[in-house]
Amino acid sequence: MAESQPLPDAPCGAEYLRAVLRAPVYEVAQVTPLQKMEKISLRLGNTILVKREDRQPVHSFKLRGAYAMIASLTEEQKARGVVTASAGNHAQGVALSATRLGIKSLIVMPVTTADIKVDAVRAFGGEAFLFGANFDEAKAKAIELSEAQGYTFVPPFDHPAVIAGQGTLAMELLQQDAHLDRVFVPVGGGGLAAGVAVLIKQLMPQIKVIAVEAEDSACLKAALEAGEPVDLPRVGLFAEGVAVKRIGNETFRLCQEYLDDIITVDSDAICAAMKDLFEDVRAVAEPSGALALAGMKKYIQQHDIKGERLAHVLSGANVNFHGLRYVSERCELGEQREALLAVTIPEQQGSFLKFCQLLGGRAVTEFNYRYADADNACIFVGVRLTRGIEERGEIIAQLSEGGYKVVDLSDDEMAKLHVRYMVGGRPSKPLRERLFSFEFPESPGALLRFLQTLGTHWNISLFHYRSHGTDYGRVLAGFELGENEPEFEQHLTALGYDCHDETRNPAFSFFLAGK
């Protein structure tokens, strides 16, 4: 391998172009596929293409920039080794790159880093050094070690060689489809966006390059507004791969010069994009990996784009498996396919049934209720939407016209994160009450049948239902009745749903049962 020539601190566009063309990244990285997303293309009226960087050996594009920089080091620098700070994809890219080049690598990671990431670094041949409570402390330690022991510090984004390495992705894009109209790129520190934009704008300037940021870590947008890089007061950690407080100086210079536009999206939109990727191409993206698709969807809607060829970068797939539970809960909201409402209804037999009938056959996704007083009941309800936010307004209007007081909680973050799981508690007066769990087929009319069979004969004192997308729905329901009521047992048999008496369940006794 011929030794690469170092780039100047602020290369011109032509120098970046030459550096991208000469970057030796394919000694370790893969040419990743550009794959059509058939379902979402049909849904959005455009040809949607996804650049599958999750197919890299480290499951992210970060390998490109890390290898490009490490390969450009002098023999003396290589002999001393490299150091970096990262809790994610850059750490793995540096570890694998250094190992392939026979170089020692030290990766400083916060002590709170998940074991799966620490193990991945070690599996790629890097030495993991746990230090500090957060990334900033780990980075300070890495720089201290580089100065004290002669290691070369490999930054995650703000270096010309790293940017050139990321630019190889854009070169592949143009080779795979030279008829693209727009390319959407996720932004954390800006290395990928800068590398993609600087190459595309010199070779095919008619292609628009649009940056996508998470709303709670939009450091590029803040810098563009200020005219220079600035520190964000805080960043959200859901899309941790792009959770960067300050855009890089060199990445900002390039993004400011070469990007065509920028858009931000919230966490719910990212969750919806993760679902799209899984359903269309069976890719399990990390949140930052689905960021570009989330931005593309929002951009198409805002600008009424039709009939174009649009590409986005699935930038990584190092997802925390346990985080998928949150994603599953939020993706329907992100797609505007679910409304969350607080509705006050009369506390009397048949009220649940009348309420559901008023919804006009729409699918109920969630129903939480606990007896509070003798006059009114406040329920927390989710309703599946088929026509987006417009239909949400129609439902609220219908319920209001039906005499119900309605509060829309669909955009209330506290309601979505916490309150939905806390509805309930103990009743305001002692109840003669029994608790049952039910399983019933997730089919239209199943919930209505349940209410028609049981809810019109006995007062329902507690009710919880949440659709989880499986074949069978699960309901927890309390009824005001005694231990021996044969008629109730007959109705249970007639209902035909699998059910279990949970009255003596300790969780019910501790948190929900009346005293």
Coordinates of C-alpha atoms in Angstrom, one line a residue:
M1 CA 0.0 0.0 0.0
A2 CA 1.3 3.4 -1.0
E3 CA 1.4 5.9 1.9
S4 CA -1.2 8.6 1.5
Q5 CA -0.2 12.2 1.5
P6 CA -1.6 14.3 4.4
L7 CA -4.3 16.9 3.5
P8 CA -3.8 20.5 4.5
D9 CA -5.9 21.8 7.4
A10 CA -8.5 23.4 5.1
P11 CA -8.4 21.7 1.7
C12 CA -10.2 23.1 -1.3
G13 CA -12.9 21.1 -3.0
A14 CA -10.5 19.7 -5.7
E15 CA -8.1 18.5 -3.0
Y16 CA -11.0 16.7 -1.2
L17 CA -12.0 15.1 -4.5
R18 CA -8.5 13.8 -5.1
A19 CA -8.4 12.5 -1.4
V20 CA -11.7 10.7 -1.8
L21 CA -10.6 9.0 -5.0
R22 CA -7.3 7.9 -3.4
A23 CA -8.7 6.8 0.0
P24 CA -7.7 3.2 0.6
V25 CA -10.8 2.4 2.5
Y26 CA -11.7 -0.8 0.5
E27 CA -8.8 -2.6 2.1
V28 CA -11.2 -3.0 5.0
A29 CA -14.6 -1.5 4.1
Q30 CA -17.3 -2.9 1.7
V31 CA -19.1 -1.3 -1.2
T32 CA -22.5 -1.3 0.3
P33 CA -25.7 -1.9 -1.7
L34 CA -28.1 0.9 -2.8
Q35 CA -31.4 -0.8 -2.3
K36 CA -34.9 0.2 -3.4
M37 CA -37.6 0.4 -0.7
E38 CA -40.6 -0.9 -2.6
K39 CA -43.3 -0.3 -0.1
I40 CA -42.4 3.3 0.9
S41 CA -41.7 4.2 -2.7
L42 CA -45.3 3.3 -3.6
R43 CA -46.6 5.1 -0.4
L44 CA -44.7 8.3 -1.0
G45 CA -45.0 8.6 -4.8
N46 CA -41.2 8.7 -5.3
T47 CA -38.4 6.2 -5.8
I48 CA -36.8 5.7 -2.4
L49 CA -33.4 4.2 -2.2
V50 CA -31.4 3.3 0.9
K51 CA -27.6 3.1 1.1
R52 CA -27.0 0.1 3.4
E53 CA -24.0 1.1 5.6
D54 CA -25.3 -1.3 8.2
R55 CA -23.6 -3.9 6.0
Q56 CA -20.1 -2.7 6.9
P57 CA -18.0 -5.1 9.0
V58 CA -18.6 -2.7 12.0
H59 CA -22.3 -2.1 11.0
S60 CA -21.7 1.6 10.3
F61 CA -20.1 4.0 7.9
K62 CA -17.5 5.1 10.6
L63 CA -15.1 2.5 9.4
R64 CA -14.5 4.5 6.2
G65 CA -13.2 7.7 7.9
A66 CA -11.3 5.9 10.6
Y67 CA -9.3 3.7 8.1
A68 CA -8.7 6.6 5.8
M69 CA -7.0 8.7 8.5
I70 CA -5.1 5.8 10.2
A71 CA -3.8 4.6 6.8
S72 CA -2.5 8.1 6.1
L73 CA -0.2 8.2 9.2
T74 CA 3.5 8.1 8.9
E75 CA 5.4 5.0 9.8
E76 CA 6.6 6.7 13.0
Q77 CA 3.0 7.5 14.0
K78 CA 1.9 4.0 13.2
A79 CA 4.6 2.6 15.4
R80 CA 3.4 4.7 18.4
G81 CA -0.3 3.6 18.0
V82 CA -3.6 5.5 17.9
V83 CA -6.1 6.6 20.6
T84 CA -9.6 7.8 20.4
A85 CA -12.6 8.4 22.6
S86 CA -16.0 6.9 21.7
A87 CA -18.8 4.9 23.1
G88 CA -20.2 3.8 19.8
N89 CA -19.5 3.2 16.1
H90 CA -16.3 5.3 15.8
A91 CA -14.7 3.1 18.5
Q92 CA -15.3 0.0 16.5
G93 CA -14.1 1.6 13.3
V94 CA -10.8 2.7 14.9
A95 CA -10.3 -0.7 16.5
L96 CA -10.8 -2.7 13.3
S97 CA -8.8 -0.3 11.1
A98 CA -5.8 -0.3 13.5
T99 CA -5.9 -4.1 13.8
R100 CA -5.9 -4.5 10.0
L101 CA -2.9 -2.2 9.7
G102 CA -1.0 -3.9 12.6
I103 CA -1.2 -0.8 14.8
K104 CA -2.0 -0.7 18.5
S105 CA -5.3 1.1 19.3
L106 CA -6.5 2.4 22.7
I107 CA -10.2 3.3 22.9
V108 CA -11.2 5.4 25.9
M109 CA -14.9 4.8 26.7
P110 CA -17.1 6.2 29.5
V111 CA -17.5 3.8 32.4
T112 CA -21.2 3.7 31.7
T113 CA -20.7 2.2 28.2
A114 CA -22.8 -0.9 27.5
D115 CA -20.9 -4.2 27.7
I116 CA -22.0 -5.1 24.1
K117 CA -20.0 -2.1 22.8
V118 CA -17.0 -2.7 25.0
D119 CA -16.9 -6.3 23.9
A120 CA -17.2 -5.3 20.2
V121 CA -14.1 -3.0 20.5
R122 CA -12.1 -5.8 22.1
A123 CA -13.3 -8.3 19.5
F124 CA -12.0 -6.0 16.7
G125 CA -8.6 -6.0 18.5
G126 CA -8.7 -2.7 20.3
E127 CA -7.8 -2.1 23.9
A128 CA -10.8 -0.7 25.8
F129 CA -10.0 1.7 28.6
L130 CA -13.1 2.7 30.7
F131 CA -12.8 6.2 32.1
G132 CA -15.1 9.1 33.0
A133 CA -18.8 9.5 33.5
N134 CA -19.5 10.8 30.0
F135 CA -18.0 11.3 26.5
D136 CA -16.4 14.7 27.2
E137 CA -14.4 13.2 30.2
A138 CA -13.4 10.2 28.1
K139 CA -12.3 12.5 25.2
A140 CA -10.2 14.7 27.6
K141 CA -8.5 11.6 28.9
A142 CA -7.8 10.3 25.3
I143 CA -6.2 13.6 24.3
E144 CA -4.1 13.6 27.5
L145 CA -2.9 10.1 26.7
S146 CA -2.0 11.1 23.2
E147 CA 0.1 13.9 24.4
A148 CA 1.8 12.0 27.2
Q149 CA 2.5 8.7 25.4
G150 CA 2.8 9.8 21.8
Y151 CA -0.4 8.2 20.4
T152 CA -2.1 9.9 17.4
F153 CA -5.6 11.0 18.3
V154 CA -8.2 9.9 15.7
P155 CA -11.1 12.3 15.9
P156 CA -14.6 11.0 15.1
F157 CA -15.4 13.6 12.4
D158 CA -13.4 16.9 12.4
H159 CA -10.4 16.0 10.3
P160 CA -9.8 16.2 6.5
A161 CA -8.7 12.6 6.2
V162 CA -11.7 11.3 8.1
I163 CA -14.1 13.5 6.0
A164 CA -12.4 12.2 2.8
G165 CA -12.9 8.6 3.9
Q166 CA -16.6 9.3 4.5
G167 CA -16.8 10.8 1.1
T168 CA -16.2 7.4 -0.5
L169 CA -19.8 6.6 0.3
A170 CA -20.9 9.4 -2.1
M171 CA -18.6 8.1 -4.8
E172 CA -20.4 4.7 -4.6
L173 CA -23.8 6.4 -4.7
L174 CA -23.0 8.2 -8.0
Q175 CA -21.6 4.9 -9.5
Q176 CA -24.7 3.0 -8.3
D177 CA -27.3 5.6 -9.5
A178 CA -26.3 8.7 -11.5
H179 CA -29.9 9.8 -11.9
L180 CA -30.5 10.8 -8.2
D181 CA -32.4 14.0 -7.5
R182 CA -31.7 14.3 -3.8
V183 CA -29.5 12.6 -1.2
F184 CA -30.4 12.8 2.5
V185 CA -27.6 12.4 5.0
P186 CA -27.7 12.2 8.8
V187 CA -25.6 14.7 10.8
G188 CA -24.0 14.3 14.2
G189 CA -20.5 16.0 14.1
G190 CA -20.9 16.5 10.3
G191 CA -18.2 14.2 8.9
L192 CA -20.4 12.2 6.7
A193 CA -22.5 15.1 5.5
A194 CA -19.4 17.1 4.7
G195 CA -17.7 14.2 2.8
V196 CA -20.8 13.4 0.8
A197 CA -21.6 17.0 -0.1
V198 CA -18.1 18.0 -1.1
L199 CA -17.9 15.2 -3.6
I200 CA -21.4 15.3 -5.1
K201 CA -21.4 19.0 -5.5
Q202 CA -18.2 18.9 -7.6
L203 CA -19.1 15.9 -9.8
M204 CA -22.9 16.3 -10.1
P205 CA -24.0 19.6 -8.7
Q206 CA -27.6 19.2 -9.9
I207 CA -28.1 16.6 -7.1
K208 CA -29.4 18.2 -4.0
V209 CA -27.7 17.2 -0.7
I210 CA -29.9 17.6 2.4
A211 CA -28.7 17.3 5.9
V212 CA -31.0 15.7 8.6
E213 CA -30.6 16.3 12.3
A214 CA -32.4 15.2 15.4
E215 CA -34.3 18.1 16.9
D216 CA -32.7 17.6 20.3
S217 CA -29.1 17.6 19.0
A218 CA -29.2 20.0 16.0
C219 CA -25.7 21.4 16.3
L220 CA -25.3 22.1 12.6
K221 CA -28.6 24.1 12.4
A222 CA -27.5 26.1 15.4
A223 CA -24.1 26.8 13.8
L224 CA -25.7 27.8 10.5
E225 CA -28.0 30.3 12.4
A226 CA -25.1 31.7 14.4
G227 CA -22.7 31.7 11.4
E228 CA -20.1 29.7 13.3
P229 CA -20.0 26.5 15.5
V230 CA -21.6 26.9 18.9
D231 CA -22.2 24.7 21.9
L232 CA -25.7 23.3 22.5
P233 CA -26.7 23.6 26.1
R234 CA -27.8 19.9 26.1
V235 CA -28.4 17.1 23.7
G236 CA -30.9 14.3 23.6
L237 CA -29.5 10.7 23.8
F238 CA -32.2 8.7 22.0
A239 CA -30.3 8.9 18.7
E240 CA -26.9 8.6 20.5
G241 CA -25.0 8.2 17.3
V242 CA -25.7 11.9 16.5
A243 CA -25.7 13.3 20.0
V244 CA -23.1 15.9 19.4
K245 CA -23.0 19.3 21.2
R246 CA -20.8 21.2 18.8
I247 CA -20.3 20.7 15.0
G248 CA -16.7 20.4 13.9
N249 CA -14.9 23.5 12.5
E250 CA -13.9 21.9 9.3
T251 CA -17.1 19.9 8.9
F252 CA -19.1 23.2 9.4
R253 CA -17.0 25.0 6.8
L254 CA -17.8 22.3 4.2
C255 CA -21.5 21.9 5.2
Q256 CA -22.0 25.7 5.1
E257 CA -20.5 25.8 1.6
Y258 CA -21.8 22.7 -0.1
L259 CA -25.1 21.6 1.5
D260 CA -28.4 22.6 -0.2
D261 CA -30.7 22.4 2.8
I262 CA -31.3 21.1 6.3
I263 CA -34.2 19.6 8.2
T264 CA -34.8 18.4 11.7
V265 CA -37.0 15.6 13.0
D266 CA -38.2 14.4 16.4
S267 CA -37.8 11.0 18.1
D268 CA -41.2 9.8 17.1
A269 CA -40.4 10.4 13.4
I270 CA -37.2 8.5 13.9
C271 CA -39.1 5.5 15.4
A272 CA -41.5 5.5 12.5
A273 CA -38.5 5.4 10.1
M274 CA -37.0 2.5 12.0
K275 CA -40.2 0.6 11.5
D276 CA -40.3 1.5 7.7
L277 CA -36.7 0.1 7.3
F278 CA -37.6 -3.1 9.0
E279 CA -40.9 -3.6 7.1
D280 CA -39.4 -2.7 3.7
V281 CA -35.9 -4.2 3.7
R282 CA -35.8 -6.1 7.0
A283 CA -33.0 -3.8 8.3
V284 CA -32.9 -3.2 12.1
A285 CA -31.4 0.3 12.2
E286 CA -30.2 2.2 15.2
P287 CA -32.0 5.5 15.8
S288 CA -29.3 7.6 14.2
G289 CA -29.2 5.1 11.3
A290 CA -32.9 5.8 10.5
L291 CA -32.5 9.6 10.9
A292 CA -32.0 10.3 7.2
L293 CA -35.1 8.4 6.2
A294 CA -37.1 10.3 8.8
G295 CA -35.9 13.6 7.4
M296 CA -36.6 12.5 3.8
K297 CA -40.2 11.6 4.7
K298 CA -40.8 15.0 6.4
Y299 CA -39.1 16.9 3.5
I300 CA -41.2 15.1 0.9
Q301 CA -44.4 16.2 2.8
Q302 CA -43.2 19.8 3.3
H303 CA -42.2 20.3 -0.3
D304 CA -44.8 18.1 -2.0
I305 CA -42.2 16.1 -3.9
K306 CA -43.4 13.6 -6.4
G307 CA -41.8 11.4 -9.0
E308 CA -38.1 11.9 -7.9
R309 CA -35.3 9.5 -7.2
L310 CA -34.3 10.0 -3.6
A311 CA -31.5 8.3 -1.6
H312 CA -30.9 8.2 2.1
V313 CA -28.1 6.7 4.2
L314 CA -28.8 4.0 6.7
S315 CA -25.7 5.0 8.6
G316 CA -25.6 2.3 11.4
A317 CA -27.2 -0.7 13.0
N318 CA -25.6 -1.0 16.4
V319 CA -28.9 -0.8 18.2
N320 CA -29.5 -1.4 21.8
F321 CA -32.0 -4.3 21.6
H322 CA -33.8 -3.2 24.8
G323 CA -34.4 0.2 23.2
L324 CA -36.7 -1.4 20.6
R325 CA -39.5 -1.6 23.2
Y326 CA -39.6 2.2 23.2
V327 CA -39.4 2.4 19.4
S328 CA -42.4 0.0 19.1
E329 CA -44.5 2.2 21.4
R330 CA -43.6 5.5 19.6
C331 CA -43.6 4.6 15.9
E332 CA -47.3 4.8 15.5
L333 CA -47.3 8.3 16.9
G334 CA -44.4 9.2 14.7
E335 CA -46.4 8.2 11.6
Q336 CA -49.4 10.1 12.8
R337 CA -51.2 6.8 12.9
E338 CA -52.3 7.0 16.5
A339 CA -54.2 9.6 18.6
L340 CA -53.8 9.7 22.4
L341 CA -56.8 11.2 24.1
A342 CA -58.0 11.9 27.6
V343 CA -61.8 11.6 27.6
T344 CA -64.3 12.2 30.4
I345 CA -67.3 9.9 30.3
P346 CA -70.2 9.3 32.7
E347 CA -69.6 6.7 35.5
Q348 CA -72.4 4.4 34.6
Q349 CA -73.0 1.0 33.0
G350 CA -72.8 1.0 29.2
S351 CA -70.6 4.2 29.0
F352 CA -67.6 2.3 27.6
L353 CA -69.8 0.7 25.0
K354 CA -71.4 3.9 23.9
F355 CA -68.0 5.6 23.7
C356 CA -66.6 2.8 21.5
Q357 CA -69.6 2.9 19.2
L358 CA -69.2 6.6 18.8
L359 CA -65.7 6.0 17.4
G360 CA -67.4 4.5 14.4
G361 CA -65.5 1.2 14.1
R362 CA -62.1 2.7 14.4
A363 CA -59.5 0.4 16.0
V364 CA -58.8 1.2 19.7
T365 CA -55.1 0.7 20.4
E366 CA -55.1 1.5 24.1
F367 CA -57.7 1.9 26.9
N368 CA -56.8 2.8 30.5
Y369 CA -59.3 3.4 33.2
R370 CA -59.7 3.2 37.0
Y371 CA -62.8 4.0 39.0
A372 CA -62.4 7.4 40.7
D373 CA -65.8 8.7 41.7
A374 CA -69.5 8.0 41.3
D375 CA -70.1 10.7 38.7
N376 CA -67.5 10.8 36.0
A377 CA -64.6 8.6 34.7
C378 CA -61.5 9.9 32.9
I379 CA -60.1 7.4 30.4
F380 CA -56.8 7.4 28.6
V381 CA -57.4 6.0 25.1
G382 CA -55.4 5.4 21.9
V383 CA -57.1 5.3 18.5
R384 CA -55.5 4.1 15.3
L385 CA -55.6 6.6 12.5
T386 CA -55.7 5.8 8.8
R387 CA -55.6 9.4 7.4
G388 CA -53.2 11.1 9.8
I389 CA -53.6 14.3 11.7
E390 CA -56.7 15.4 9.8
E391 CA -58.6 12.3 11.1
R392 CA -57.4 13.0 14.6
G393 CA -59.3 16.3 14.5
E394 CA -62.4 14.6 13.2
I395 CA -62.4 12.1 16.1
I396 CA -62.1 14.9 18.6
A397 CA -64.9 16.8 17.0
Q398 CA -67.2 13.7 17.0
L399 CA -66.5 13.0 20.6
S400 CA -67.1 16.6 21.6
E401 CA -70.4 16.7 19.7
G402 CA -71.3 13.5 21.5
G403 CA -71.1 15.3 24.8
Y404 CA -67.7 14.1 25.9
K405 CA -64.9 16.4 27.2
V406 CA -61.8 15.6 25.2
V407 CA -58.1 16.6 25.7
D408 CA -55.6 15.7 22.9
L409 CA -52.5 14.2 24.4
S410 CA -50.9 13.0 21.1
D411 CA -48.1 15.7 21.3
D412 CA -47.8 15.7 25.1
E413 CA -44.3 14.2 25.8
M414 CA -45.1 13.6 29.5
A415 CA -48.3 11.7 28.7
K416 CA -46.4 9.5 26.1
L417 CA -43.5 8.8 28.3
H418 CA -45.0 8.4 31.8
V419 CA -48.7 9.1 32.3
R420 CA -50.0 6.4 30.0
Y421 CA -48.3 3.8 32.3
M422 CA -49.5 5.4 35.5
V423 CA -53.3 5.7 34.9
G424 CA -55.1 3.9 37.7
G425 CA -54.3 3.5 41.3
R426 CA -56.7 2.7 44.1
P427 CA -60.4 3.6 43.9
S428 CA -61.7 6.5 46.0
K429 CA -64.1 4.2 48.0
P430 CA -64.1 0.5 49.0
L431 CA -65.4 -1.7 46.1
R432 CA -66.7 -5.3 46.0
E433 CA -64.4 -6.1 43.1
R434 CA -63.0 -9.0 41.1
L435 CA -60.1 -8.7 38.5
F436 CA -59.8 -10.8 35.3
S437 CA -57.2 -11.0 32.5
F438 CA -58.5 -11.8 29.0
E439 CA -57.1 -12.8 25.7
F440 CA -59.1 -12.2 22.6
P441 CA -58.4 -12.2 18.8
E442 CA -57.1 -8.9 17.5
S443 CA -59.9 -8.5 14.9
P444 CA -62.5 -5.8 14.2
G445 CA -65.3 -5.9 16.7
A446 CA -63.5 -8.0 19.3
L447 CA -63.4 -5.2 21.9
L448 CA -67.0 -4.2 21.1
R449 CA -68.1 -7.7 21.6
F450 CA -66.4 -7.8 25.0
L451 CA -68.1 -4.6 26.1
Q452 CA -71.5 -5.7 24.8
T453 CA -71.3 -9.0 26.6
L454 CA -70.0 -7.9 30.0
G455 CA -69.9 -4.1 30.2
T456 CA -73.7 -3.6 30.0
H457 CA -74.5 -5.9 32.8
W458 CA -71.8 -5.2 35.4
N459 CA -70.0 -2.0 36.2
I460 CA -66.4 -2.1 35.0
S461 CA -64.2 -0.6 37.7
L462 CA -60.8 -1.0 36.0
F463 CA -59.8 -1.5 32.4
H464 CA -56.5 -1.7 30.6
Y465 CA -55.8 -2.7 27.0
R466 CA -52.9 -2.0 24.7
S467 CA -52.5 -3.3 21.2
H468 CA -49.0 -4.9 20.7
G469 CA -49.5 -6.0 17.1
T470 CA -49.9 -9.7 17.9
D471 CA -52.6 -12.1 17.0
Y472 CA -54.2 -11.9 20.5
G473 CA -55.1 -8.8 22.5
R474 CA -54.7 -8.7 26.2
V475 CA -57.2 -7.0 28.6
L476 CA -57.1 -6.5 32.3
A477 CA -60.6 -5.7 33.6
G478 CA -62.1 -5.2 37.1
F479 CA -65.9 -5.7 37.8
E480 CA -68.0 -4.8 40.7
L481 CA -69.3 -8.2 41.8
G482 CA -69.0 -10.8 44.5
E483 CA -67.4 -14.2 44.7
N484 CA -70.4 -16.2 43.7
E485 CA -72.3 -14.8 40.8
P486 CA -73.4 -17.6 38.4
E487 CA -74.8 -15.2 35.8
F488 CA -71.4 -13.5 35.4
E489 CA -69.8 -17.0 34.9
Q490 CA -72.4 -17.8 32.2
H491 CA -71.6 -14.5 30.3
L492 CA -67.9 -15.4 30.5
T493 CA -68.6 -18.7 28.9
A494 CA -70.8 -17.1 26.2
L495 CA -68.0 -14.6 25.5
G496 CA -65.6 -17.4 24.6
Y497 CA -62.4 -15.5 25.3
D498 CA -59.6 -17.1 27.4
C499 CA -59.7 -15.6 30.8
H500 CA -58.1 -15.9 34.3
D501 CA -59.2 -14.7 37.7
E502 CA -56.5 -12.3 38.9
T503 CA -58.3 -11.0 42.1
R504 CA -55.6 -12.5 44.4
N505 CA -52.7 -11.4 42.3
P506 CA -50.2 -9.7 44.7
A507 CA -49.5 -6.8 42.2
F508 CA -53.2 -6.0 42.2
S509 CA -53.3 -6.1 46.0
F510 CA -50.3 -3.9 46.4
F511 CA -51.1 -1.2 43.8
L512 CA -54.7 -1.3 42.6
A513 CA -57.1 -3.0 45.0
G514 CA -59.4 -0.9 47.2
K515 CA -58.7 -1.0 50.9

